[in-house]
Short mmCIF file of C-alpha atoms in Angstrom, two decimals:
data_model
loop_
_atom_site.label_atom_id
_atom_site.label_comp_id
_atom_site.label_asym_id
_atom_site.label_seq_id
_atom_site.Cartn_x
_atom_site.Cartn_y
_atom_site.Cartn_z
CA MET A 1129 -4.86 68.04 12.68
CA PRO A 1130 -6.38 65.30 14.87
CA THR A 1131 -5.12 61.77 14.43
CA PRO A 1132 -7.57 59.79 12.25
CA THR A 1133 -9.39 56.82 13.76
CA TRP A 1134 -8.79 53.31 12.42
CA ARG A 1135 -11.98 53.44 10.36
CA GLU A 1136 -10.93 56.77 8.83
CA THR A 1137 -7.80 55.14 7.46
CA THR A 1138 -9.56 52.27 5.67
CA PRO A 1139 -9.99 52.60 1.88
CA ILE A 1140 -13.77 52.79 2.04
CA ALA A 1141 -13.71 55.49 4.71
CA TRP A 1142 -11.14 57.47 2.72
CA ALA A 1143 -13.37 57.30 -0.35
CA ALA A 1144 -16.51 58.21 1.58
CA LYS A 1145 -14.88 61.33 2.99
CA ARG A 1146 -14.13 62.46 -0.56
CA SER A 1147 -17.55 61.53 -2.00
CA LEU A 1148 -16.03 58.97 -4.34
CA PRO A 1149 -18.21 56.13 -5.76
CA MET A 1150 -18.29 52.77 -3.97
CA LYS A 1151 -18.78 50.13 -6.08
CA SER A 1152 -17.02 32.31 1.21
CA ILE A 1153 -18.44 18.23 7.42
CA LEU A 1154 -19.52 15.59 8.02
CA GLY A 1155 -17.05 13.10 9.48
CA MET A 1156 -14.45 15.67 10.47
CA SER A 1157 -13.42 16.31 14.04
CA ALA A 1158 -13.34 19.81 15.47
CA ALA A 1159 -9.64 19.35 16.14
CA THR A 1160 -8.97 18.64 12.46
CA LEU A 1161 -10.67 21.84 11.36
CA LEU A 1162 -8.91 23.82 14.05
CA THR A 1163 -5.56 22.50 12.83
CA GLY A 1164 -6.40 23.40 9.24
CA ILE A 1165 -7.46 26.92 10.12
CA ALA A 1166 -4.39 27.47 12.27
CA ALA A 1167 -2.13 26.26 9.48
CA ALA A 1168 -3.82 28.62 7.04
CA LEU A 1169 -3.03 31.54 9.33
CA LEU A 1170 0.57 30.68 10.13
CA GLY A 1171 1.83 33.29 7.73
CA ALA A 1172 -0.44 36.07 8.99
CA PRO A 1173 1.79 39.03 9.87
CA ALA A 1174 -0.26 40.33 12.80
CA ARG A 1175 -1.85 39.41 16.09
CA ALA A 1176 -5.12 37.72 16.96
CA ASP A 1177 -7.51 38.98 19.64
CA VAL A 1178 -10.36 37.54 21.69
CA VAL A 1179 -12.78 37.91 18.76
CA THR A 1180 -10.66 36.10 16.18
CA ASP A 1181 -9.66 33.46 18.75
CA TRP A 1182 -13.29 32.62 19.47
CA ASN A 1183 -14.08 32.68 15.76
CA VAL A 1184 -11.53 29.88 15.29
CA THR A 1185 -12.91 27.96 18.26
CA THR A 1186 -16.52 28.36 17.11
CA SER A 1187 -15.67 27.44 13.51
CA ALA A 1188 -14.13 24.22 14.77
CA LEU A 1189 -17.17 23.38 16.89
CA VAL A 1190 -19.76 24.06 14.17
CA SER A 1191 -17.81 22.00 11.62
CA THR A 1192 -19.46 18.81 12.84
CA ASP A 1193 -23.01 20.15 12.55
CA ILE A 1194 -25.17 18.75 9.75
CA GLY A 1195 -25.91 21.60 7.36
CA ASN A 1196 -24.71 25.18 7.12
CA ASN A 1197 -27.95 26.66 8.47
CA PRO A 1198 -27.28 25.83 12.14
CA ARG A 1199 -23.57 26.60 11.72
CA LEU A 1200 -24.26 30.21 10.75
CA ARG A 1201 -26.92 30.56 13.44
CA THR A 1202 -24.31 29.61 16.05
CA LEU A 1203 -21.62 31.89 14.59
CA ALA A 1204 -24.10 34.77 14.55
CA MET A 1205 -25.11 34.19 18.17
CA VAL A 1206 -21.51 34.01 19.37
CA HIS A 1207 -20.39 37.12 17.51
CA VAL A 1208 -23.46 39.18 18.40
CA ALA A 1209 -22.91 38.27 22.05
CA MET A 1210 -19.24 39.29 21.88
CA SER A 1211 -19.96 42.52 20.00
CA ASP A 1212 -22.78 43.49 22.37
CA ALA A 1213 -20.58 42.71 25.40
CA ILE A 1214 -17.64 44.71 24.08
CA ASN A 1215 -19.83 47.66 23.16
CA THR A 1216 -21.52 47.63 26.55
CA VAL A 1217 -18.03 48.46 27.79
CA HIS A 1218 -16.65 50.66 24.99
CA ASN A 1219 -19.87 52.06 23.44
CA ARG A 1220 -18.38 52.30 19.95
CA TYR A 1221 -21.19 50.60 18.00
CA ALA A 1222 -24.89 50.00 18.50
CA ARG A 1223 -25.77 46.72 20.16
CA VAL A 1224 -27.91 44.17 18.36
CA VAL A 1225 -29.72 42.53 21.30
CA ALA A 1226 -28.33 43.46 24.72
CA THR A 1227 -29.77 46.36 26.73
CA HIS A 1228 -27.55 46.01 29.80
CA PRO A 1229 -26.47 49.40 31.20
CA ALA A 1230 -23.10 50.73 30.03
CA THR A 1231 -20.29 49.19 32.06
CA PRO A 1232 -17.09 51.09 31.17
CA SER A 1233 -15.21 49.74 34.19
CA ALA A 1234 -15.49 46.11 33.05
CA SER A 1235 -12.88 44.19 31.07
CA ALA A 1236 -14.19 44.01 27.49
CA GLU A 1237 -12.05 40.95 26.80
CA ALA A 1238 -13.43 39.07 29.82
CA ALA A 1239 -16.98 40.07 28.87
CA ALA A 1240 -16.56 38.93 25.26
CA SER A 1241 -14.89 35.65 26.14
CA THR A 1242 -17.52 34.85 28.77
CA ALA A 1243 -20.35 35.68 26.38
CA ALA A 1244 -18.92 33.36 23.73
CA ARG A 1245 -18.37 30.59 26.25
CA GLN A 1246 -21.92 30.88 27.61
CA ILE A 1247 -23.46 30.63 24.14
CA LEU A 1248 -21.35 27.65 23.12
CA VAL A 1249 -21.84 25.53 26.24
CA GLN A 1250 -25.60 25.86 25.79
CA ILE A 1251 -25.44 24.71 22.16
CA TYR A 1252 -22.74 22.06 22.62
CA PRO A 1253 -23.05 20.66 26.15
CA ALA A 1254 -21.28 17.46 25.04
CA LYS A 1255 -18.23 19.53 24.07
CA LYS A 1256 -18.10 21.54 27.26
CA ASP A 1257 -14.57 20.36 28.14
CA LYS A 1258 -13.14 21.77 24.89
CA ILE A 1259 -15.04 25.03 25.35
CA GLU A 1260 -13.88 25.41 28.94
CA GLU A 1261 -10.29 24.79 27.84
CA ALA A 1262 -10.52 27.64 25.34
CA TYR A 1263 -12.22 29.84 27.94
CA ALA A 1264 -9.54 29.24 30.56
CA ALA A 1265 -6.82 30.10 28.05
CA SER A 1266 -8.65 33.30 27.12
CA LEU A 1267 -9.13 34.46 30.72
CA LYS A 1268 -5.55 33.61 31.69
CA ALA A 1269 -4.26 36.59 29.74
CA ILE A 1270 -6.54 39.03 31.65
CA PRO A 1271 -5.25 40.34 34.99
CA ASP A 1272 -7.33 39.34 38.02
CA GLY A 1273 -9.30 42.11 39.69
CA SER A 1274 -12.61 43.92 39.72
CA ALA A 1275 -12.55 44.69 35.97
CA LYS A 1276 -12.19 41.01 35.12
CA ALA A 1277 -14.90 39.98 37.60
CA GLU A 1278 -17.24 42.65 36.28
CA GLY A 1279 -16.52 41.58 32.70
CA ILE A 1280 -17.37 37.96 33.49
CA LYS A 1281 -20.66 39.02 35.06
CA LEU A 1282 -21.46 41.23 32.09
CA GLY A 1283 -20.64 38.50 29.55
CA MET A 1284 -23.05 36.12 31.26
CA ALA A 1285 -25.84 38.68 31.19
CA VAL A 1286 -25.30 39.49 27.52
CA ALA A 1287 -25.21 35.82 26.55
CA ASP A 1288 -28.48 35.28 28.39
CA ALA A 1289 -30.05 38.11 26.41
CA VAL A 1290 -28.88 36.70 23.07
CA GLN A 1291 -30.06 33.21 23.97
CA ALA A 1292 -33.47 34.57 24.99
CA ASP A 1293 -33.73 36.49 21.71
CA ARG A 1294 -33.06 33.34 19.68
CA ALA A 1295 -34.98 30.89 21.86
CA ASN A 1296 -38.13 31.19 19.75
CA ASP A 1297 -36.62 32.01 16.37
CA GLY A 1298 -38.30 29.01 14.72
CA THR A 1299 -35.13 27.21 13.68
CA THR A 1300 -35.89 24.25 15.93
CA ALA A 1301 -39.56 23.94 15.01
CA PRO A 1302 -40.77 20.46 13.97
CA ASP A 1303 -40.01 19.45 10.38
CA THR A 1304 -43.43 19.25 8.73
CA TYR A 1305 -42.33 19.38 5.09
CA ARG A 1306 -44.90 17.66 2.88
CA PRO A 1307 -43.40 15.91 -0.15
CA HIS A 1308 -45.03 16.92 -3.44
CA THR A 1309 -46.46 13.78 -4.96
CA ALA A 1310 -49.60 12.00 -6.12
CA PRO A 1311 -51.19 9.00 -4.41
CA GLY A 1312 -49.37 5.82 -5.29
CA LEU A 1313 -46.27 7.43 -6.84
CA TYR A 1314 -42.81 6.92 -5.37
CA VAL A 1315 -40.80 9.93 -4.26
CA PRO A 1316 -37.32 9.91 -2.67
CA THR A 1317 -37.71 9.08 1.00
CA THR A 1318 -34.99 11.31 2.45
CA LEU A 1319 -36.66 14.60 3.35
CA PRO A 1320 -35.12 17.98 2.42
CA MET A 1321 -32.95 19.65 5.04
CA TRP A 1322 -33.86 22.51 7.38
CA GLU A 1323 -37.22 23.52 5.88
CA GLN A 1324 -37.88 25.27 9.23
CA TYR A 1325 -35.52 28.08 8.22
CA ALA A 1326 -38.02 29.18 5.57
CA HIS A 1327 -40.18 30.47 8.44
CA ALA A 1328 -37.50 31.49 10.93
CA LYS A 1329 -37.03 34.86 12.62
CA PRO A 1330 -34.30 36.91 10.91
CA TRP A 1331 -31.81 39.18 12.66
CA VAL A 1332 -32.60 42.93 12.44
CA PHE A 1333 -35.11 42.89 9.59
CA LYS A 1334 -38.70 41.85 10.11
CA ARG A 1335 -39.70 38.89 7.94
CA ALA A 1336 -38.16 35.96 6.13
CA ASP A 1337 -39.82 37.06 2.87
CA GLN A 1338 -38.62 40.67 3.08
CA PHE A 1339 -36.12 40.11 0.27
CA ARG A 1340 -37.88 37.30 -1.59
CA PRO A 1341 -36.98 37.43 -5.30
CA GLY A 1342 -39.43 36.97 -8.15
CA PRO A 1343 -40.07 33.50 -9.56
CA PRO A 1344 -37.63 31.58 -11.74
CA PRO A 1345 -38.12 31.77 -15.51
CA ALA A 1346 -41.00 29.86 -17.07
CA LEU A 1347 -40.13 26.41 -18.36
CA SER A 1348 -41.38 27.51 -21.80
CA SER A 1349 -38.91 30.44 -21.96
CA ALA A 1350 -35.71 30.82 -23.93
CA GLU A 1351 -33.91 31.69 -20.69
CA TRP A 1352 -34.89 28.36 -19.16
CA ALA A 1353 -33.72 26.45 -22.22
CA ARG A 1354 -30.40 28.31 -22.40
CA ASP A 1355 -29.53 27.78 -18.74
CA TYR A 1356 -30.84 24.18 -18.74
CA ASN A 1357 -28.53 23.36 -21.63
CA GLU A 1358 -25.56 25.11 -20.02
CA VAL A 1359 -25.74 23.08 -16.81
CA LYS A 1360 -26.52 19.92 -18.78
CA SER A 1361 -23.35 20.44 -20.83
CA LEU A 1362 -21.00 21.59 -18.06
CA GLY A 1363 -22.34 20.01 -14.88
CA GLY A 1364 -22.67 16.29 -15.53
CA THR A 1365 -20.38 13.57 -14.26
CA LYS A 1366 -19.47 12.69 -17.86
CA SER A 1367 -19.14 16.26 -19.15
CA THR A 1368 -16.58 16.81 -21.90
CA ALA A 1369 -17.22 20.57 -21.95
CA ARG A 1370 -16.00 21.24 -18.39
CA THR A 1371 -12.29 22.04 -18.31
CA ALA A 1372 -9.76 20.39 -16.01
CA GLU A 1373 -9.42 23.68 -14.10
CA GLN A 1374 -13.18 23.94 -13.66
CA THR A 1375 -13.29 20.34 -12.45
CA GLU A 1376 -10.59 21.02 -9.87
CA ALA A 1377 -12.48 24.11 -8.67
CA VAL A 1378 -15.68 22.10 -8.24
CA LYS A 1379 -13.84 19.46 -6.21
CA PHE A 1380 -12.34 22.11 -3.91
CA TRP A 1381 -15.64 23.91 -3.28
CA ASP A 1382 -17.74 20.84 -2.50
CA ASN A 1383 -19.76 22.60 0.26
CA ILE A 1384 -17.11 22.05 2.94
CA ASN A 1385 -14.90 25.05 2.19
CA PHE A 1386 -17.42 27.78 1.28
CA GLY A 1387 -18.17 29.04 4.78
CA PRO A 1388 -14.73 28.63 6.41
CA ALA A 1389 -13.10 30.57 3.56
CA TRP A 1390 -15.03 33.75 4.38
CA GLN A 1391 -14.40 33.40 8.10
CA ALA A 1392 -10.68 32.97 7.36
CA ALA A 1393 -10.67 35.99 5.03
CA ALA A 1394 -12.26 38.15 7.73
CA ARG A 1395 -9.74 36.94 10.32
CA GLU A 1396 -6.80 37.53 8.01
CA LEU A 1397 -7.91 41.08 7.20
CA ALA A 1398 -8.72 41.93 10.82
CA MET A 1399 -5.31 40.70 11.96
CA LYS A 1400 -3.42 42.36 9.12
CA HIS A 1401 -5.02 45.71 9.90
CA GLU A 1402 -4.67 45.20 13.66
CA MET A 1403 -8.26 46.26 14.16
CA PRO A 1404 -9.19 47.67 17.56
CA LEU A 1405 -11.34 45.30 19.58
CA ALA A 1406 -14.70 47.01 19.07
CA GLU A 1407 -14.13 47.30 15.31
CA CYS A 1408 -13.15 43.65 15.07
CA ALA A 1409 -16.20 42.60 17.06
CA ARG A 1410 -18.46 44.65 14.79
CA LEU A 1411 -16.91 43.12 11.66
CA PHE A 1412 -17.57 39.54 12.74
CA ALA A 1413 -21.02 40.28 14.12
CA LEU A 1414 -22.07 42.05 10.92
CA LEU A 1415 -20.62 39.32 8.72
CA ASN A 1416 -22.25 36.47 10.59
CA VAL A 1417 -25.69 37.94 11.25
CA SER A 1418 -25.85 38.83 7.56
CA LEU A 1419 -24.87 35.30 6.56
CA ALA A 1420 -27.29 33.79 9.09
CA ASN A 1421 -30.03 35.90 7.51
CA ALA A 1422 -28.98 34.64 4.09
CA TYR A 1423 -30.07 31.12 5.02
CA ILE A 1424 -33.46 32.38 6.17
CA VAL A 1425 -34.02 34.57 3.09
CA ASN A 1426 -32.89 31.83 0.73
CA TRP A 1427 -34.88 29.06 2.38
CA ASP A 1428 -38.00 31.23 2.21
CA ALA A 1429 -37.54 31.51 -1.57
CA LYS A 1430 -36.52 27.87 -2.04
CA TYR A 1431 -39.63 26.51 -0.37
CA THR A 1432 -41.89 29.11 -1.98
CA TYR A 1433 -40.89 28.15 -5.54
CA ASN A 1434 -39.82 24.50 -5.03
CA LEU A 1435 -37.89 24.48 -8.29
CA TRP A 1436 -36.50 21.16 -9.44
CA ARG A 1437 -32.79 20.54 -9.45
CA PRO A 1438 -30.94 19.94 -12.72
CA VAL A 1439 -30.73 16.19 -12.11
CA THR A 1440 -34.53 16.04 -11.98
CA ALA A 1441 -35.13 18.48 -14.81
CA ILE A 1442 -32.65 16.93 -17.22
CA ARG A 1443 -33.91 13.39 -16.65
CA ASN A 1444 -37.39 14.76 -17.38
CA GLY A 1445 -36.46 17.13 -20.16
CA ASP A 1446 -39.23 15.75 -22.36
CA GLN A 1447 -41.87 16.95 -19.87
CA ASP A 1448 -41.11 20.67 -19.51
CA GLY A 1449 -43.00 21.71 -22.66
CA ASN A 1450 -39.91 23.31 -24.20
CA ASP A 1451 -38.71 21.96 -27.54
CA ALA A 1452 -35.19 23.35 -26.91
CA THR A 1453 -34.54 21.04 -23.95
CA GLU A 1454 -33.76 17.39 -24.68
CA ARG A 1455 -33.94 14.67 -22.07
CA ASP A 1456 -30.83 12.82 -20.91
CA ALA A 1457 -32.15 9.76 -19.08
CA GLY A 1458 -28.84 8.93 -17.38
CA TRP A 1459 -27.58 12.42 -16.49
CA THR A 1460 -26.17 12.92 -12.98
CA SER A 1461 -24.59 16.02 -11.48
CA PHE A 1462 -20.84 16.09 -10.88
CA ASN A 1463 -21.44 17.45 -7.38
CA PRO A 1464 -23.90 15.58 -5.16
CA THR A 1465 -27.25 17.32 -5.38
CA PRO A 1466 -28.09 19.14 -2.10
CA MET A 1467 -31.18 18.07 -0.19
CA HIS A 1468 -33.33 21.14 -0.77
CA PRO A 1469 -34.93 22.96 -3.75
CA GLU A 1470 -32.76 24.69 -6.34
CA TYR A 1471 -33.75 28.36 -6.50
CA PRO A 1472 -31.96 30.58 -5.46
CA SER A 1473 -28.27 29.69 -4.89
CA GLN A 1474 -27.04 29.80 -1.28
CA ALA A 1475 -23.35 29.84 -2.24
CA THR A 1476 -23.95 32.87 -4.46
CA ILE A 1477 -25.94 34.81 -1.87
CA ASN A 1478 -23.26 34.09 0.74
CA ALA A 1479 -20.36 35.12 -1.51
CA THR A 1480 -22.16 38.33 -2.47
CA ILE A 1481 -22.98 39.22 1.15
CA ALA A 1482 -19.52 38.39 2.49
CA SER A 1483 -17.85 40.43 -0.26
CA ALA A 1484 -20.09 43.42 0.43
CA VAL A 1485 -19.53 43.31 4.20
CA LEU A 1486 -15.75 43.02 3.87
CA GLU A 1487 -15.73 45.79 1.25
CA SER A 1488 -17.72 48.07 3.55
CA VAL A 1489 -14.91 47.79 6.11
CA PHE A 1490 -11.69 47.28 4.14
CA GLY A 1491 -12.36 48.76 0.74
CA PRO A 1492 -12.81 47.07 -2.67
CA VAL A 1493 -12.36 43.32 -2.47
CA ASN A 1494 -10.95 43.24 -5.99
CA ALA A 1495 -7.77 44.66 -4.44
CA VAL A 1496 -7.43 41.98 -1.73
CA PRO A 1497 -5.52 38.78 -2.69
CA PHE A 1498 -6.40 35.62 -0.81
CA THR A 1499 -5.40 31.98 -0.55
CA ALA A 1500 -8.23 29.61 0.35
CA THR A 1501 -7.20 26.54 2.33
CA ASP A 1502 -9.04 23.22 2.36
CA VAL A 1503 -10.19 22.61 5.92
CA ARG A 1504 -9.51 18.89 5.47
CA ASP A 1505 -5.96 19.27 4.16
CA ALA A 1506 -4.01 22.47 4.85
CA LYS A 1507 -1.59 21.63 2.02
CA ARG A 1508 -4.42 21.92 -0.51
CA THR A 1509 -5.08 25.53 -1.47
CA ARG A 1510 -6.49 27.75 -4.20
CA GLN A 1511 -4.86 31.12 -4.77
CA PHE A 1512 -6.85 34.13 -5.92
CA ALA A 1513 -5.68 37.51 -7.13
CA SER A 1514 -8.58 38.97 -5.18
CA LEU A 1515 -11.46 38.06 -2.90
CA ALA A 1516 -13.72 39.14 -5.75
CA ASP A 1517 -12.22 36.37 -7.89
CA MET A 1518 -12.85 33.84 -5.13
CA ALA A 1519 -16.46 34.96 -4.87
CA GLU A 1520 -16.90 34.61 -8.62
CA GLU A 1521 -15.50 31.09 -8.60
CA GLN A 1522 -17.75 30.08 -5.72
CA LYS A 1523 -20.73 31.11 -7.85
CA ASN A 1524 -19.58 29.41 -11.05
CA VAL A 1525 -18.80 26.05 -9.47
CA ARG A 1526 -22.48 25.57 -8.68
CA VAL A 1527 -23.16 25.49 -12.44
CA TRP A 1528 -19.96 23.59 -13.29
CA GLY A 1529 -20.89 21.03 -10.62
CA GLY A 1530 -24.41 20.57 -11.98
CA VAL A 1531 -26.49 21.71 -9.00
CA HIS A 1532 -27.66 25.19 -10.10
CA TYR A 1533 -28.85 27.00 -13.21
CA ARG A 1534 -27.23 30.25 -14.28
CA PHE A 1535 -30.43 32.24 -13.68
CA ALA A 1536 -30.29 31.21 -10.01
CA ILE A 1537 -26.80 32.72 -9.81
CA ARG A 1538 -27.97 36.01 -11.31
CA THR A 1539 -30.98 36.26 -9.02
CA SER A 1540 -28.93 35.35 -5.96
CA GLU A 1541 -26.43 38.11 -6.63
CA GLU A 1542 -29.29 40.62 -6.57
CA VAL A 1543 -30.71 39.15 -3.35
CA GLY A 1544 -27.29 39.11 -1.68
CA ARG A 1545 -26.65 42.76 -2.54
CA LYS A 1546 -30.00 43.80 -1.08
CA VAL A 1547 -29.53 41.86 2.17
CA ALA A 1548 -25.99 43.16 2.64
CA ALA A 1549 -26.97 46.77 1.95
CA TYR A 1550 -29.83 46.58 4.43
CA MET A 1551 -27.71 45.04 7.16
CA ILE A 1552 -24.82 47.49 6.69
CA GLU A 1553 -27.23 50.41 6.82
CA ASN A 1554 -29.41 49.27 9.71
CA THR A 1555 -27.29 47.52 12.30
CA LEU A 1556 -24.10 47.95 14.33
CA LYS A 1557 -23.88 51.64 13.46
CA PRO A 1558 -21.30 53.88 15.19
CA THR A 1559 -22.59 55.45 18.38
CA ARG A 1560 -20.35 58.47 18.04
#
């Protein structure tokens, strides 16, 4: 009997072969985040590789960006470049952007490291010294010779292709958001963030609105009243209904830890399973292009429906035409309200997508325990019996913190499942 490949020994591959059902910083330095991530991984029982190393480096660099939208765009670019470079050498998985001829004689590690470096120095020219330091350390482990030289050349070419593909993706278009108001009436003067992503070019699929959900419930509906009253009760700064445990969860997941937790989970699983290089590259490329798409899909829906946040709705509860919603003139959300429309929930879409991607590689996430570490303080953690439990908490805290309605969570789960399924089915497929 032939020896099974790595992917044939994963739980999901085992189940598939037997036709069984298949059922997530402002003011922080990059060095601080890097220290926190490293501390979180100290107990990992396996080795890192060039992909996980550059994931740590990139995560540290993006931590100082304003908003998660550009952070995930950068992570996607870096990991697509590395995956395309590695698969130009090894030809294990389809490439996302690059069309460079197969180069089996090149060093895949040198190609991947160079591709990552080239992407990052273009995005963060002011941090070039830190990037070059990481690059030098990465290349030092690769023996000098023609394979290394060829890999460096290949990595540059692949990075150029990825940069060209994203050069006109619309994410840097001018912000032309028009506040909704009437002449003479005051509106808040800080504009919403990253409205450009509502019109940006996705990865792999065709349009930003390809997975647009239906509208939120009518303000006259029983569903609106029920979910309005839930967030009003649980999500306010003075809530007596929110438990101490729920309050602690909200404080932990205050936007800073959502993204790094899923990157750390992917690294931990990749290292534990000692994934071969091409498989590891595919995992991180698939995870991050899917999450980058999530911000485009969600922003399209947010700026299509422009639904008011709970803090606005509850302070105007006498104006929604629903007798079951009472106004609270002084209500404020326990979490600061994000600077963009409410519907759908980005945290929920991300948690759903990340869970689905990891499950497609490693098997059911309800069987994978995980400890999430605060990127600001490595001594502060939350332990979960499974990644599925972490995903569920990341969804709930948006209601407990007063920034989302429950119907947005439900809709976002559906959107996340559709995006993940499409990406898993249509990109980075095995070439043999």
